[in-house]
CSV table of C-alpha atoms in Angstrom, one decimal:
chain,number,residue,atom,x,y,z
A,29,MET,CA,10.2,-85.0,84.9
A,30,VAL,CA,11.5,-82.0,83.0
A,31,ASN,CA,10.8,-78.7,84.7
A,32,ASP,CA,9.3,-76.3,82.1
A,33,THR,CA,9.9,-73.4,84.5
A,34,ASP,CA,13.7,-74.1,84.0
A,35,THR,CA,13.2,-74.2,80.3
A,36,LEU,CA,11.3,-70.9,80.3
A,37,HIS,CA,13.9,-69.4,82.5
A,38,THR,CA,16.8,-70.5,80.3
A,39,LEU,CA,14.9,-69.5,77.1
A,40,ALA,CA,14.2,-66.1,78.6
A,41,HIS,CA,17.9,-65.6,79.2
A,42,ILE,CA,18.7,-66.6,75.7
A,43,VAL,CA,16.3,-64.1,74.3
A,44,GLU,CA,17.7,-61.4,76.7
A,45,GLU,CA,21.2,-62.1,75.6
A,46,ILE,CA,20.6,-62.2,71.9
A,47,ALA,CA,17.8,-59.6,71.5
A,48,GLY,CA,18.3,-57.4,74.5
A,49,VAL,CA,14.7,-58.0,75.7
A,50,GLU,CA,14.5,-58.2,79.5
A,51,SER,CA,14.0,-61.8,80.6
A,52,ALA,CA,11.1,-60.8,82.8
A,53,GLU,CA,9.3,-59.8,79.6
A,54,VAL,CA,9.7,-63.3,78.1
A,55,THR,CA,6.5,-65.0,79.3
A,56,PRO,CA,4.7,-67.9,77.8
A,57,GLU,CA,1.8,-66.0,76.2
A,58,LYS,CA,4.0,-63.6,74.4
A,59,SER,CA,4.5,-63.8,70.6
A,60,PHE,CA,8.1,-63.5,69.6
A,61,ILE,CA,7.4,-61.3,66.6
A,62,ASP,CA,4.3,-59.3,67.6
A,63,ASP,CA,4.8,-58.9,71.3
A,64,LEU,CA,8.6,-59.1,71.7
A,65,ASP,CA,9.3,-57.3,68.4
A,66,LEU,CA,11.8,-59.9,67.2
A,67,ASP,CA,12.5,-60.2,63.5
A,68,SER,CA,13.4,-63.3,61.4
A,69,LEU,CA,17.1,-62.7,61.7
A,70,ILE,CA,17.0,-62.7,65.5
A,71,MET,CA,14.8,-65.8,65.4
A,72,VAL,CA,17.5,-67.6,63.5
A,73,GLU,CA,20.0,-66.8,66.2
A,74,ILE,CA,17.7,-67.7,69.0
A,75,THR,CA,16.9,-71.0,67.3
A,76,LEU,CA,20.6,-71.8,66.9
A,77,GLN,CA,21.2,-71.0,70.6
A,78,ILE,CA,18.3,-73.2,71.6
A,79,GLU,CA,19.9,-76.0,69.7
A,80,ASP,CA,23.2,-75.5,71.4
A,81,THR,CA,21.8,-75.0,74.9
A,82,PHE,CA,19.1,-77.7,74.9
A,83,GLY,CA,20.4,-80.2,72.4
A,84,VAL,CA,17.1,-79.8,70.5
A,85,LYS,CA,17.2,-79.5,66.7
A,86,ILE,CA,14.4,-77.4,65.3
A,87,PRO,CA,13.7,-78.1,61.7
A,88,ASP,CA,13.1,-75.1,59.4
A,89,ASP,CA,9.4,-76.0,58.9
A,90,GLN,CA,8.8,-76.0,62.7
A,91,ILE,CA,10.3,-72.6,63.4
A,92,ALA,CA,7.3,-70.8,61.9
A,93,GLU,CA,5.0,-72.8,64.2
A,94,LEU,CA,6.8,-71.6,67.3
A,95,ARG,CA,4.9,-68.3,67.4
A,96,THR,CA,4.8,-67.8,71.2
A,97,VAL,CA,7.3,-68.3,74.0
A,98,GLY,CA,5.0,-71.0,75.3
A,99,ASN,CA,5.1,-72.9,72.0
A,100,ALA,CA,8.9,-72.9,72.1
A,101,VAL,CA,9.0,-74.1,75.7
A,102,SER,CA,6.6,-77.0,74.9
A,103,TYR,CA,8.6,-77.9,71.8
A,104,ILE,CA,11.9,-77.9,73.7
A,105,ASP,CA,10.5,-80.0,76.5
A,106,GLY,CA,8.9,-82.4,74.1
A,107,HIS,CA,12.1,-83.0,72.2
A,108,ARG,CA,14.8,-82.9,74.8
A,109,PRO,CA,17.2,-85.8,74.7
B,5,MET,CA,20.7,-90.5,7.3
B,6,THR,CA,18.9,-87.6,9.0
B,7,THR,CA,20.7,-86.0,12.0
B,8,SER,CA,18.5,-85.7,15.0
B,9,ARG,CA,18.5,-82.3,16.6
B,10,THR,CA,18.2,-81.8,20.3
B,11,PRO,CA,14.8,-80.2,20.7
B,12,ALA,CA,14.9,-76.7,22.2
B,13,PRO,CA,14.0,-76.8,25.9
B,14,SER,CA,10.3,-76.5,26.3
B,15,VAL,CA,8.8,-73.8,28.5
B,16,ASP,CA,7.1,-76.4,30.6
B,17,ARG,CA,10.4,-77.5,32.1
B,18,LEU,CA,10.6,-74.2,33.9
B,19,ALA,CA,7.2,-74.7,35.5
B,20,PRO,CA,8.6,-75.9,38.8
B,21,TRP,CA,10.3,-72.6,39.3
B,22,ALA,CA,6.9,-70.8,39.1
B,23,PHE,CA,8.4,-67.7,37.5
B,24,GLU,CA,5.3,-67.0,35.4
B,25,ALA,CA,2.9,-67.1,38.4
B,26,PHE,CA,5.3,-65.0,40.4
B,27,VAL,CA,5.5,-62.3,37.8
B,28,GLU,CA,1.7,-62.4,37.1
B,29,ALA,CA,0.9,-62.1,40.8
B,30,ASN,CA,3.1,-59.0,41.2
B,31,THR,CA,2.7,-57.0,38.0
B,32,HIS,CA,0.2,-54.6,39.6
B,33,ASP,CA,2.9,-53.5,42.1
B,34,THR,CA,6.2,-54.0,40.3
B,35,ALA,CA,7.3,-53.5,36.7
B,36,TYR,CA,9.2,-56.6,35.6
B,37,ARG,CA,10.2,-54.9,32.3
B,38,PRO,CA,12.3,-51.9,33.2
B,39,PRO,CA,11.2,-48.6,31.8
B,40,VAL,CA,13.5,-47.3,29.1
B,41,VAL,CA,15.1,-43.9,29.4
B,42,ASP,CA,15.9,-42.0,26.2
B,43,GLY,CA,18.9,-39.6,26.3
B,44,PRO,CA,21.2,-39.0,29.3
B,45,VAL,CA,20.0,-39.3,32.9
B,46,GLY,CA,20.0,-36.0,34.7
B,47,PRO,CA,17.8,-33.8,36.7
B,48,THR,CA,15.1,-34.7,34.2
B,49,ILE,CA,14.7,-37.8,32.1
B,50,ILE,CA,12.6,-38.8,29.1
B,51,ARG,CA,10.5,-41.9,29.3
B,52,ASN,CA,7.9,-42.8,26.6
B,53,GLY,CA,8.4,-39.3,25.2
B,54,HIS,CA,7.5,-37.6,28.5
B,55,GLU,CA,9.9,-35.5,30.5
B,56,LEU,CA,10.0,-36.4,34.2
B,57,VAL,CA,11.7,-34.4,37.0
B,58,ASN,CA,14.0,-37.1,38.2
B,59,PHE,CA,14.5,-37.8,42.0
B,60,ALA,CA,15.8,-41.3,41.3
B,61,SER,CA,19.3,-40.5,40.0
B,62,ILE,CA,22.0,-41.6,42.5
B,63,SER,CA,24.4,-39.4,40.6
B,64,PHE,CA,23.3,-35.9,41.7
B,65,LEU,CA,26.0,-33.4,41.2
B,66,ASP,CA,25.3,-32.4,37.6
B,67,LEU,CA,29.0,-32.8,36.9
B,68,GLU,CA,29.0,-31.9,33.3
B,69,ARG,CA,28.6,-28.3,34.4
B,70,HIS,CA,32.0,-28.6,36.3
B,71,VAL,CA,33.9,-31.4,34.6
B,72,PRO,CA,33.9,-32.0,30.8
B,73,VAL,CA,33.1,-35.6,31.5
B,74,ARG,CA,32.2,-36.7,27.9
B,75,ARG,CA,35.3,-35.0,26.4
B,76,LEU,CA,37.5,-36.6,29.0
B,77,PHE,CA,35.9,-40.0,28.4
B,78,ALA,CA,36.6,-39.7,24.7
B,79,GLU,CA,40.2,-38.6,25.5
B,80,GLY,CA,40.6,-41.6,27.8
B,81,ALA,CA,39.1,-43.9,25.2
B,82,ARG,CA,41.5,-42.7,22.5
B,83,ALA,CA,44.5,-43.1,24.7
B,84,HIS,CA,43.6,-46.3,26.5
B,85,GLY,CA,40.9,-48.1,24.5
B,86,LEU,CA,37.4,-49.1,25.6
B,87,SER,CA,38.1,-52.3,27.5
B,88,THR,CA,40.8,-53.8,29.7
B,89,SER,CA,40.3,-57.1,27.8
B,90,GLY,CA,42.3,-59.2,30.2
B,91,SER,CA,42.8,-60.1,33.8
B,92,ARG,CA,44.7,-58.0,36.3
B,93,MET,CA,47.1,-60.8,37.1
B,94,THR,CA,47.8,-62.1,33.6
B,95,GLN,CA,47.7,-59.1,31.3
B,96,GLY,CA,47.7,-56.3,33.8
B,97,ILE,CA,45.6,-53.2,34.5
B,98,CYS,CA,45.5,-50.1,32.4
B,99,ARG,CA,47.4,-47.0,33.5
B,100,PRO,CA,44.1,-45.2,34.4
B,101,HIS,CA,43.3,-48.0,36.8
B,102,GLN,CA,46.6,-47.6,38.6
B,103,VAL,CA,46.3,-43.9,38.8
B,104,LEU,CA,42.7,-44.2,40.0
B,105,GLU,CA,43.6,-46.7,42.7
B,106,GLU,CA,46.4,-44.4,44.0
B,107,THR,CA,44.0,-41.4,43.9
B,108,ILE,CA,41.4,-43.3,45.9
B,109,ALA,CA,44.0,-44.5,48.4
B,110,ARG,CA,45.1,-40.9,48.9
B,111,HIS,CA,41.6,-39.5,49.3
B,112,THR,CA,40.5,-42.2,51.7
B,113,GLY,CA,43.7,-42.0,53.8
B,114,LYS,CA,44.6,-45.7,53.3
B,115,GLU,CA,47.8,-47.4,52.1
B,116,ARG,CA,46.4,-49.0,48.9
B,117,ALA,CA,43.1,-49.4,47.0
B,118,ILE,CA,41.9,-52.0,44.5
B,119,SER,CA,39.2,-51.2,42.0
B,120,PHE,CA,36.3,-53.3,40.9
B,121,ALA,CA,33.8,-53.0,38.0
B,122,THR,CA,31.1,-52.1,40.5
B,123,GLY,CA,30.7,-51.3,44.2
B,124,LEU,CA,28.7,-54.5,44.5
B,125,LEU,CA,31.7,-56.5,43.3
B,126,ALA,CA,33.9,-54.6,45.7
B,127,ASN,CA,31.7,-55.6,48.7
B,128,ILE,CA,31.4,-59.3,47.6
B,129,GLY,CA,35.1,-59.4,47.0
B,130,PHE,CA,35.9,-57.9,50.4
B,131,VAL,CA,33.8,-60.5,52.2
B,132,ASN,CA,35.2,-63.3,50.1
B,133,ALA,CA,38.8,-62.2,50.6
B,134,MET,CA,38.4,-61.9,54.4
B,135,SER,CA,36.8,-65.3,54.7
B,136,SER,CA,38.9,-67.3,52.2
B,137,SER,CA,41.0,-70.3,52.8
B,138,ALA,CA,43.7,-70.9,50.2
B,139,HIS,CA,46.6,-73.2,50.3
B,140,PHE,CA,49.3,-73.2,47.5
B,141,ASP,CA,52.3,-74.5,49.2
B,142,THR,CA,53.9,-74.6,52.7
B,143,GLY,CA,53.9,-71.1,54.0
B,144,ILE,CA,51.8,-69.9,51.1
B,145,GLU,CA,48.4,-70.2,52.6
B,146,VAL,CA,45.6,-68.3,54.3
B,147,ARG,CA,43.0,-70.0,56.6
B,148,ASN,CA,40.3,-67.5,57.2
B,149,HIS,CA,37.1,-69.5,57.0
B,150,ASP,CA,36.8,-68.9,60.7
B,151,THR,CA,36.3,-65.2,60.2
B,152,PHE,CA,33.4,-63.8,62.2
B,153,PHE,CA,31.3,-61.1,60.6
B,154,VAL,CA,29.1,-58.7,62.6
B,155,VAL,CA,27.0,-56.3,60.3
B,156,ASP,CA,24.4,-53.6,60.6
B,157,ARG,CA,21.1,-55.2,59.5
B,158,ASP,CA,20.6,-52.5,56.9
B,159,VAL,CA,23.9,-53.0,55.0
B,160,HIS,CA,23.6,-53.3,51.3
B,161,TRP,CA,22.4,-56.5,49.5
B,162,SER,CA,26.0,-57.0,48.2
B,163,ILE,CA,27.3,-57.5,51.8
B,164,TRP,CA,24.5,-60.0,52.6
B,165,LYS,CA,25.2,-61.8,49.3
B,166,GLY,CA,28.8,-62.1,50.1
B,167,LEU,CA,27.9,-63.5,53.6
B,168,GLU,CA,25.5,-66.0,52.2
B,169,GLY,CA,26.7,-69.5,53.0
B,170,LEU,CA,28.9,-68.4,55.9
B,171,GLY,CA,26.3,-69.4,58.4
B,172,TYR,CA,24.0,-66.8,59.8
B,173,GLY,CA,23.9,-67.2,63.6
B,174,ARG,CA,27.3,-69.0,63.5
B,175,ASN,CA,29.9,-66.9,61.6
B,176,VAL,CA,27.6,-64.1,60.7
B,177,HIS,CA,25.6,-61.9,63.2
B,178,ALA,CA,23.7,-58.7,62.7
B,179,PHE,CA,22.9,-55.8,65.0
B,180,ARG,CA,19.9,-53.6,64.8
B,181,HIS,CA,20.3,-50.7,62.4
B,182,ASN,CA,22.6,-48.0,63.9
B,183,ASP,CA,22.3,-49.6,67.4
B,184,VAL,CA,25.8,-49.5,68.9
B,185,SER,CA,24.6,-51.1,72.2
B,186,GLY,CA,23.3,-54.0,70.0
B,187,LEU,CA,26.7,-54.2,68.3
B,188,ALA,CA,28.4,-54.2,71.7
B,189,ARG,CA,26.1,-57.0,73.0
B,190,VAL,CA,26.9,-59.2,70.0
B,191,LEU,CA,30.6,-58.6,70.2
B,192,ASP,CA,30.6,-59.4,74.0
B,193,ARG,CA,28.4,-62.5,73.5
B,194,VAL,CA,30.6,-64.0,70.7
B,195,ARG,CA,33.8,-63.1,72.5
B,196,ALA,CA,35.0,-61.1,69.5
B,197,ARG,CA,38.4,-60.5,71.1
B,198,ASP,CA,39.2,-64.2,70.9
B,199,ARG,CA,38.2,-64.5,67.2
B,200,LYS,CA,39.0,-62.9,63.9
B,201,THR,CA,36.1,-60.5,63.8
B,202,VAL,CA,35.1,-58.1,61.1
B,203,VAL,CA,32.4,-55.4,61.7
B,204,ILE,CA,30.7,-54.0,58.6
B,205,ALA,CA,28.6,-50.8,58.6
B,206,GLU,CA,27.7,-48.1,56.2
B,207,SER,CA,28.3,-44.4,56.4
B,208,ILE,CA,25.1,-43.0,54.7
B,209,TYR,CA,22.4,-45.7,54.4
B,210,SER,CA,20.5,-45.8,51.1
B,211,ALA,CA,17.0,-46.4,52.5
B,212,ASP,CA,16.8,-43.8,55.3
B,213,GLY,CA,19.7,-41.5,54.4
B,214,THR,CA,21.0,-41.6,58.0
B,215,MET,CA,24.7,-41.5,58.9
B,216,GLY,CA,25.8,-44.5,61.0
B,217,PRO,CA,27.2,-43.9,64.5
B,218,ILE,CA,30.7,-44.4,63.0
B,219,VAL,CA,32.8,-43.1,65.9
B,220,GLU,CA,31.0,-45.3,68.4
B,221,ILE,CA,31.1,-48.3,66.1
B,222,LEU,CA,34.9,-47.9,65.7
B,223,ASP,CA,35.2,-47.5,69.5
B,224,GLU,CA,33.5,-50.9,69.9
B,225,CYS,CA,35.8,-52.3,67.3
B,226,ASP,CA,38.8,-51.0,69.2
B,227,ARG,CA,37.4,-52.3,72.5
B,228,HIS,CA,36.9,-55.8,71.1
B,229,GLY,CA,40.0,-56.0,68.7
B,230,ALA,CA,37.7,-56.2,65.7
B,231,ILE,CA,38.6,-55.2,62.1
B,232,SER,CA,36.3,-52.5,60.7
B,233,MET,CA,35.0,-52.0,57.2
B,234,ILE,CA,32.9,-49.0,56.4
B,235,ASP,CA,30.9,-49.0,53.2
B,236,ASP,CA,31.2,-45.3,52.3
B,237,ALA,CA,29.5,-45.6,48.9
B,238,ASN,CA,27.1,-42.7,49.6
B,239,GLY,CA,29.6,-40.5,51.4
B,240,PHE,CA,32.8,-40.7,49.3
B,241,MET,CA,33.9,-37.2,48.2
B,242,VAL,CA,30.7,-35.7,49.8
B,243,TYR,CA,31.6,-35.6,53.5
B,244,GLY,CA,34.9,-34.7,55.0
B,245,PRO,CA,35.6,-31.0,55.1
B,246,GLU,CA,34.9,-29.4,58.4
B,247,ASN,CA,32.3,-27.0,57.1
B,248,ARG,CA,30.0,-29.9,56.0
B,249,PRO,CA,27.9,-32.1,58.2
B,250,TYR,CA,29.4,-35.4,59.4
B,251,ALA,CA,33.0,-34.1,59.5
B,252,ARG,CA,33.6,-36.1,62.6
B,253,GLU,CA,32.3,-39.3,61.1
B,254,ALA,CA,34.3,-38.7,57.9
B,255,ALA,CA,37.5,-38.1,59.9
B,256,ALA,CA,36.9,-41.3,61.8
B,257,ILE,CA,36.5,-43.3,58.6
B,258,ARG,CA,39.6,-41.8,57.2
B,259,GLU,CA,41.8,-42.1,60.3
B,260,ARG,CA,40.5,-45.2,62.1
B,261,ALA,CA,38.5,-47.5,59.8
B,262,ASP,CA,40.7,-50.4,58.7
B,263,PHE,CA,38.9,-50.8,55.3
B,264,VAL,CA,36.6,-48.5,53.4
B,265,MET,CA,34.5,-49.2,50.3
B,266,VAL,CA,33.9,-46.4,47.9
B,267,SER,CA,31.6,-46.2,44.9
B,268,LEU,CA,32.1,-44.3,41.7
B,269,SER,CA,28.4,-44.2,40.8
B,270,LYS,CA,27.2,-41.6,43.3
B,271,ALA,CA,29.0,-38.3,43.7
B,272,ILE,CA,31.5,-39.3,41.0
B,273,GLY,CA,28.7,-40.0,38.5
B,274,LEU,CA,30.2,-43.0,36.7
B,275,GLU,CA,30.4,-46.7,37.5
B,276,GLY,CA,32.8,-48.7,39.6
B,277,GLY,CA,33.9,-49.3,43.1
B,278,ALA,CA,37.0,-49.9,45.2
B,279,ILE,CA,38.2,-51.2,48.5
B,280,ALA,CA,40.9,-49.3,50.3
B,281,GLY,CA,42.9,-50.5,53.3
B,282,PRO,CA,46.3,-51.7,54.5
B,283,ALA,CA,48.7,-52.5,51.6
B,284,ALA,CA,49.4,-56.1,52.6
B,285,ALA,CA,45.7,-57.0,52.8
B,286,ILE,CA,44.9,-55.2,49.5
B,287,ASP,CA,47.8,-57.0,47.8
B,288,ALA,CA,46.3,-60.3,49.1
B,289,PHE,CA,42.9,-59.3,47.8
B,290,GLU,CA,44.3,-59.3,44.3
B,291,LEU,CA,44.2,-63.1,44.5
B,292,LEU,CA,41.6,-63.7,47.2
B,293,SER,CA,38.6,-61.4,46.3
B,294,GLY,CA,37.7,-63.2,43.1
B,295,THR,CA,35.7,-60.3,41.9
B,296,SER,CA,38.7,-58.3,40.8
B,297,MET,CA,40.3,-61.3,39.0
B,298,PHE,CA,37.5,-63.3,37.4
B,299,THR,CA,35.5,-60.6,35.8
B,300,ALA,CA,35.8,-57.4,33.8
B,301,ALA,CA,37.3,-54.2,35.2
B,302,ILE,CA,36.1,-50.6,35.1
B,303,GLN,CA,36.4,-49.5,31.5
B,304,PRO,CA,39.7,-47.6,31.1
B,305,PRO,CA,38.1,-44.3,30.0
B,306,THR,CA,35.8,-44.4,33.0
B,307,ALA,CA,38.8,-44.9,35.3
B,308,TYR,CA,40.4,-41.9,33.5
B,309,VAL,CA,37.4,-39.7,34.0
B,310,ALA,CA,37.0,-40.8,37.6
B,311,THR,CA,40.4,-39.7,38.7
B,312,ARG,CA,39.9,-36.3,37.2
B,313,THR,CA,36.4,-36.0,38.7
B,314,ILE,CA,37.7,-36.9,42.2
B,315,GLU,CA,40.5,-34.3,41.9
B,316,THR,CA,38.0,-31.6,40.6
B,317,LEU,CA,35.7,-32.2,43.6
B,318,ALA,CA,38.6,-32.1,46.0
B,319,ASP,CA,40.0,-28.9,44.5
B,320,ASN,CA,36.6,-27.1,44.1
B,321,PRO,CA,34.7,-27.7,47.4
B,322,ALA,CA,32.0,-25.2,46.3
B,323,ILE,CA,30.6,-27.9,43.9
B,324,VAL,CA,29.6,-30.1,46.8
B,325,ASP,CA,29.0,-27.3,49.3
B,326,ASP,CA,26.4,-25.7,46.9
B,327,TYR,CA,24.8,-29.1,46.3
B,328,LEU,CA,24.4,-29.8,50.1
B,329,ALA,CA,22.9,-26.4,50.6
B,330,HIS,CA,20.5,-27.1,47.8
B,331,ALA,CA,19.4,-30.4,49.3
B,332,ALA,CA,19.1,-28.8,52.8
B,333,ARG,CA,16.9,-26.1,51.4
B,334,LEU,CA,14.4,-28.7,50.1
B,335,ARG,CA,14.5,-30.5,53.4
B,336,ARG,CA,13.8,-27.2,55.2
B,337,GLN,CA,10.9,-26.4,52.9
B,338,MET,CA,9.4,-29.8,53.4
B,339,HIS,CA,9.5,-29.4,57.2
B,340,GLU,CA,8.0,-25.9,56.9
B,341,ALA,CA,5.2,-27.5,54.9
B,342,ASP,CA,4.7,-30.0,57.7
B,343,THR,CA,6.1,-32.9,55.7
B,344,PRO,CA,8.4,-34.8,58.0
B,345,THR,CA,11.5,-36.5,56.7
B,346,THR,CA,13.7,-39.1,58.4
B,347,PRO,CA,15.9,-37.2,60.8
B,348,THR,CA,19.2,-36.8,59.0
B,349,GLU,CA,21.4,-34.0,57.7
B,350,SER,CA,22.4,-36.0,54.6
B,351,TYR,CA,21.5,-35.1,51.1
B,352,MET,CA,19.1,-38.0,50.8
B,353,LEU,CA,15.5,-37.2,51.7
B,354,SER,CA,13.5,-40.0,53.1
B,355,VAL,CA,9.8,-39.2,53.5
B,356,PRO,CA,7.7,-41.7,55.5
B,357,ILE,CA,4.3,-42.4,53.9
B,358,GLY,CA,3.3,-45.5,55.8
B,359,ASN,CA,0.5,-47.3,54.0
B,360,ASP,CA,2.0,-49.4,51.1
B,361,ALA,CA,-1.0,-48.9,48.8
B,362,ALA,CA,-1.0,-45.2,49.3
B,363,ALA,CA,2.7,-45.0,48.5
B,364,LEU,CA,2.3,-47.0,45.3
B,365,GLN,CA,-0.6,-44.9,44.3
B,366,MET,CA,1.5,-41.8,44.8
B,367,ARG,CA,4.2,-43.2,42.6
B,368,GLU,CA,1.8,-43.7,39.7
B,369,TRP,CA,0.3,-40.2,40.2
B,370,PHE,CA,3.8,-38.6,40.4
B,371,VAL,CA,4.7,-40.1,37.0
B,372,GLU,CA,1.4,-38.9,35.5
B,373,ASP,CA,2.1,-35.4,36.8
B,374,GLY,CA,5.8,-35.4,35.6
B,375,TYR,CA,7.9,-36.6,38.5
B,376,LEU,CA,9.9,-39.7,39.0
B,377,VAL,CA,10.0,-40.4,42.7
B,378,PRO,CA,11.4,-43.7,44.1
B,379,VAL,CA,9.0,-45.5,46.5
B,380,PHE,CA,10.2,-48.1,48.9
B,381,SER,CA,7.3,-50.4,50.0
B,382,TYR,CA,6.9,-53.9,51.3
B,383,PRO,CA,8.9,-56.1,50.9
B,384,ALA,CA,11.7,-53.6,50.5
B,385,VAL,CA,10.7,-52.2,53.9
B,386,SER,CA,8.4,-53.6,56.6
B,387,ARG,CA,4.7,-53.7,55.8
B,388,ASN,CA,3.1,-50.3,55.8
B,389,GLN,CA,6.3,-48.5,56.5
B,390,ALA,CA,6.5,-47.3,52.9
B,391,LEU,CA,8.6,-44.2,52.1
B,392,LEU,CA,9.6,-41.9,49.3
B,393,ARG,CA,13.4,-41.8,48.9
B,394,LEU,CA,14.5,-38.7,47.1
B,395,PHE,CA,17.8,-37.6,45.7
B,396,PRO,CA,17.6,-33.9,45.0
B,397,HIS,CA,19.7,-33.2,42.0
B,398,ALA,CA,22.1,-30.2,41.7
B,399,GLY,CA,20.4,-29.5,38.3
B,400,HIS,CA,16.9,-29.2,39.8
B,401,THR,CA,15.5,-25.7,39.5
B,402,GLU,CA,13.6,-23.9,42.3
B,403,GLU,CA,10.5,-24.2,40.2
B,404,GLN,CA,10.9,-28.0,39.9
B,405,LEU,CA,11.4,-28.5,43.6
B,406,ASP,CA,8.5,-26.2,44.5
B,407,GLY,CA,6.3,-28.1,42.0
B,408,PHE,CA,7.3,-31.4,43.5
B,409,LEU,CA,6.6,-30.2,47.0
B,410,SER,CA,3.1,-28.8,46.2
B,411,THR,CA,2.3,-32.0,44.3
B,412,LEU,CA,3.3,-34.1,47.3
B,413,LEU,CA,1.1,-32.1,49.6
B,414,THR,CA,-1.8,-32.5,47.3
B,415,TYR,CA,-1.4,-36.2,47.2
B,416,ARG,CA,-1.1,-36.4,51.0
B,417,ARG,CA,-4.4,-34.5,51.4
B,418,ARG,CA,-6.1,-36.7,48.8
B,419,LEU,CA,-4.9,-39.9,50.4
B,420,GLY,CA,-5.2,-38.7,54.0
B,421,VAL,CA,-1.6,-39.7,54.8
């Protein structure tokens, strides 16, 4: 079974590396835009890094649905190869 | 036999583009038919028969007082004609272009400069040239589609347009505005030293009037082996002398930046742009930029006047010194009147208003009361981060500036902002 704590942990490090937000701040209930103060450009970079790291392609029309960190973790875990 | 004519395209065929609905939805906020100015643009302009004190002009030195611009333009037109009428490579450039390019190279401290019809074309041409792949014959090729660009988020539209299609998040990254640690983080993450990396930032930014952390940006470029390009559109011929603000940044641009972009539409008061840099690269840009070859050039008389204007500004520093003091005085008066401006020592005054609706209302009232004041509101800036962006003009009188300030204060009280 996929461990979503691992996914969260990895995603938090991606966000830290790309956006400079401390990984401890990247928790499931946080909204990328409103709580973590990330803008659309950073989200593009994070999405690409998610694709590279997890092998999960996120279609453009899904990106807007991934409002929170938790949404992203669920999506990744639900679509991992 | 009647000949059938192809019917004119019907308006309905454009319906999928939704232009009409787009324009209708926004006309309360945005004028889609530009206002028309009668007479020359200066510290005041005439629109619809009304004179407005003009804070929108990006050419602010009132140069006709110091340089007989129109007489020189006529002289240049008589000697060199009105149009280049041919490509740089096939027919050649006019003598004023060559002299202008040499003048710009000298004043930017670079080996060579190439001119473009506008600064926008200079920027697009730069990105294009640095990321082109071209193969003509064995040994006559460049393969630069793997160039990696790292840009300040707030760089001009023309840079972003040039970068379009190069793959944001792959070959293009951005760092938060003026955030050197953000730049460093990106350069580390992408292992810039192992790639062909170009960092692009501006000197004075158009929206907030701030000067970028040029020295520190160039330090990071040195640390990571990255090429630097500084868009100095708003700083060219304004900053440099030790007695003016930002002498340190101007010296760094001159001595350390690999490439610099300059505009002729700001302090120089004309139209056109140029990229200056190492001679071998600029020579290659003749073929690789696209925007110097496949379109019109600066009009010859404009190039003729531009050279003389640049030399006049260099030989008569009081022109810009006096202007900077004039702009600084208005900033001081605004602060004394408890109207904060974005922290910067540049000549551009950026006044945060906040609420988008309030800022747009102010814009309308200003026009009714005789002032043309540019307002940046959403989507040009984030929601409810609206601001007034003012260019004080060397030709503005004390009375006009005092009148503007007291009008602004009245509106702020009226709107509670």
